[in-house]
Amino acid sequence: MAKWVAFFSQTGSEIVQISEQIGRWPDVIISNVRPDHLRTITAKLKDRPVTLISNKPNADEYREVLSKAISPEDDYVVTLHGWLRVIPQEIISEYSTMFNGHPGLISKYPELKGKDPQHKAYSLGLLTSGCVIHKVTAGVDEGPVSREVEVAIKDLTMDQIFETLHTNSVDLWVNFLTRHWL
């Protein structure tokens, strides 16, 4: 069974829902959330320890937190959930089994790459969007797509788009992780 390291920048709710569905928590959870905000998040994470990293980590900081959890020779998977930072190429080369979840169907709509894809899809009036899991590269949302799901978003409110994409993202991660890693 692979070791699982999960990064998050926002609420951590996706990690909680994935973990509850697969019956396993990440071996290490890493975040750059402010310590005062983290107190509210840890309740959701059921008191799982969260390793904090700076808001704009450099290669040495990534290497430090990852080397405490895994070595490049281990059987591992690193997952990114709302991790709004570009990981340096040297870290990607060293720890190559990294995947990012993105709430925009970038294989069909490349303009949804980057920040706020849900808002972009809504503003563009797209009939569909979706979620992808892609290999992490040094480019923003540039890695090869490993899994994807397309969903109808026509006539949905912004809140409904967020909820629909979140639910589909969790399902995609559960399928991906249980079939290939955990």
Coordinates of C-alpha atoms in Angstrom, one line a residue:
M1 CA 0.0 0.0 0.0
A2 CA 1.4 3.4 -1.0
K3 CA 2.1 6.1 1.4
W4 CA -0.2 9.1 0.8
V5 CA 0.9 12.7 1.2
A6 CA -1.9 15.4 0.7
F7 CA -1.4 19.1 0.3
F8 CA -4.1 21.7 0.7
S9 CA -4.4 25.5 0.7
Q10 CA -8.0 26.1 1.3
T11 CA -10.5 24.3 3.6
G12 CA -9.3 20.7 3.5
S13 CA -12.9 19.5 3.1
E14 CA -12.0 17.5 -0.1
I15 CA -9.3 15.5 1.9
V16 CA -11.9 14.8 4.6
Q17 CA -14.5 13.6 2.2
I18 CA -12.1 11.4 0.2
S19 CA -10.7 9.9 3.4
E20 CA -14.1 9.1 4.9
Q21 CA -15.2 7.4 1.6
I22 CA -12.1 5.3 1.2
G23 CA -11.6 4.6 4.9
R24 CA -8.1 5.9 5.1
W25 CA -6.5 9.2 5.9
P26 CA -3.3 10.6 4.3
D27 CA -0.2 9.6 6.1
V28 CA 0.9 13.2 6.0
I29 CA -1.2 16.3 5.4
I30 CA 0.6 19.5 4.5
S31 CA -0.9 23.0 4.3
N32 CA 0.0 26.7 4.1
V33 CA -3.1 27.9 5.8
R34 CA -2.7 30.5 8.5
P35 CA -2.3 28.9 12.0
D36 CA -5.4 30.7 13.3
H37 CA -7.5 29.4 10.4
L38 CA -6.0 26.0 10.8
R39 CA -7.7 25.6 14.2
T40 CA -11.1 25.5 12.6
I41 CA -9.9 23.1 9.8
T42 CA -8.4 20.6 12.2
A43 CA -11.9 19.9 13.6
K44 CA -12.9 18.8 10.1
L45 CA -9.7 16.7 9.8
K46 CA -10.7 14.9 13.0
D47 CA -7.5 16.1 14.8
R48 CA -5.2 14.6 12.1
P49 CA -1.8 16.4 12.4
V50 CA -1.2 19.0 9.7
T51 CA 2.3 20.0 8.8
L52 CA 2.5 23.7 8.1
I53 CA 4.7 25.1 5.3
S54 CA 5.2 28.8 4.4
N55 CA 2.8 30.6 2.1
K56 CA 5.3 30.7 -0.7
P57 CA 7.5 27.6 -0.1
N58 CA 10.8 27.3 -1.9
A59 CA 12.4 24.0 -3.0
D60 CA 14.2 23.5 0.3
E61 CA 10.9 23.8 2.2
Y62 CA 9.2 21.3 -0.1
R63 CA 12.1 18.9 0.2
E64 CA 12.1 19.2 4.0
V65 CA 8.4 18.4 4.5
L66 CA 8.4 15.6 1.9
S67 CA 11.6 14.0 3.1
K68 CA 10.1 13.6 6.5
A69 CA 7.1 11.7 5.0
I70 CA 8.6 9.8 2.1
S71 CA 11.7 9.1 0.1
P72 CA 11.7 9.0 -3.7
E73 CA 12.3 5.3 -3.5
D74 CA 9.1 4.6 -1.5
D75 CA 5.8 3.5 -3.0
Y76 CA 3.9 6.8 -2.6
V77 CA 1.5 9.2 -4.1
V78 CA 1.4 13.0 -3.4
T79 CA -2.0 14.6 -4.1
L80 CA -2.8 18.3 -4.3
H81 CA -6.2 19.6 -3.3
G82 CA -6.6 23.3 -3.9
W83 CA -2.8 23.7 -3.6
L84 CA -2.5 27.1 -5.2
R85 CA 1.3 27.1 -5.5
V86 CA 3.6 26.1 -8.3
I87 CA 6.0 23.3 -7.2
P88 CA 9.6 23.8 -8.3
Q89 CA 10.7 21.5 -11.1
E90 CA 13.6 20.1 -9.0
I91 CA 11.1 18.8 -6.5
I92 CA 8.8 17.4 -9.2
S93 CA 11.8 15.6 -10.7
E94 CA 12.8 14.2 -7.3
Y95 CA 9.2 13.3 -6.2
S96 CA 7.6 12.5 -9.5
T97 CA 4.5 10.7 -8.3
M98 CA 2.4 13.9 -7.8
F99 CA -1.1 14.5 -9.0
N100 CA -3.3 17.7 -8.8
G101 CA -7.0 17.9 -8.8
H102 CA -8.5 20.8 -10.8
P103 CA -12.2 21.8 -11.0
G104 CA -12.2 22.7 -14.6
L105 CA -12.3 20.5 -17.7
I106 CA -8.9 21.7 -19.0
S107 CA -8.6 18.9 -21.6
K108 CA -11.6 20.4 -23.4
Y109 CA -11.4 24.0 -22.2
P110 CA -7.7 25.0 -21.8
E111 CA -8.9 28.5 -20.8
L112 CA -10.0 27.0 -17.5
K113 CA -6.4 26.4 -16.4
G114 CA -5.3 28.3 -13.3
K115 CA -7.2 30.1 -10.6
D116 CA -11.0 30.2 -10.3
P117 CA -12.0 27.8 -13.2
Q118 CA -15.5 27.6 -11.8
H119 CA -16.0 31.4 -12.2
K120 CA -14.4 31.2 -15.7
A121 CA -16.7 28.5 -16.8
Y122 CA -19.7 30.4 -15.5
S123 CA -18.6 33.7 -17.1
L124 CA -17.9 32.0 -20.4
G125 CA -21.4 30.6 -20.4
L126 CA -20.1 27.0 -20.9
L127 CA -22.7 24.3 -21.1
T128 CA -20.3 21.8 -19.5
S129 CA -17.2 21.8 -17.4
G130 CA -15.8 19.1 -15.2
C131 CA -12.9 18.0 -13.1
V132 CA -9.5 16.5 -13.9
I133 CA -6.7 14.8 -12.1
H134 CA -3.4 15.5 -13.8
K135 CA 0.2 14.8 -13.3
V136 CA 2.0 17.7 -11.7
T137 CA 4.5 19.7 -13.8
A138 CA 6.2 23.0 -13.3
G139 CA 3.5 24.6 -15.5
V140 CA 0.2 25.6 -14.1
D141 CA -2.3 22.8 -14.9
E142 CA -0.1 21.7 -17.8
G143 CA 0.5 18.0 -16.9
P144 CA -1.0 15.1 -18.7
V145 CA -4.6 14.3 -17.5
S146 CA -4.9 11.0 -15.8
R147 CA -8.7 11.1 -15.0
E148 CA -11.5 13.4 -15.9
V149 CA -15.2 13.8 -15.7
E150 CA -17.4 16.1 -17.7
V151 CA -20.6 17.5 -16.1
A152 CA -23.4 19.7 -17.3
I153 CA -23.4 23.2 -15.8
K154 CA -25.9 25.0 -18.0
D155 CA -28.5 26.8 -15.9
L156 CA -26.7 26.2 -12.6
T157 CA -26.0 29.0 -10.2
M158 CA -22.4 29.7 -9.2
D159 CA -23.0 27.9 -5.9
Q160 CA -24.4 24.9 -7.7
I161 CA -21.4 24.8 -10.0
F162 CA -19.0 24.8 -7.0
E163 CA -21.0 22.0 -5.3
T164 CA -21.4 19.9 -8.5
L165 CA -17.7 20.2 -9.3
H166 CA -16.6 19.5 -5.7
T167 CA -18.8 16.4 -5.5
N168 CA -17.5 15.1 -8.8
S169 CA -13.9 15.9 -7.8
V170 CA -14.2 13.8 -4.6
D171 CA -15.7 10.9 -6.6
L172 CA -12.9 11.2 -9.2
W173 CA -10.2 11.1 -6.4
V174 CA -11.8 8.2 -4.6
N175 CA -11.8 6.2 -7.9
F176 CA -8.3 7.2 -8.8
L177 CA -6.8 6.5 -5.4
T178 CA -8.5 3.2 -4.7
R179 CA -7.8 1.7 -8.1
H180 CA -4.2 2.8 -8.4
W181 CA -2.6 3.7 -5.1
L182 CA -4.3 2.9 -1.8

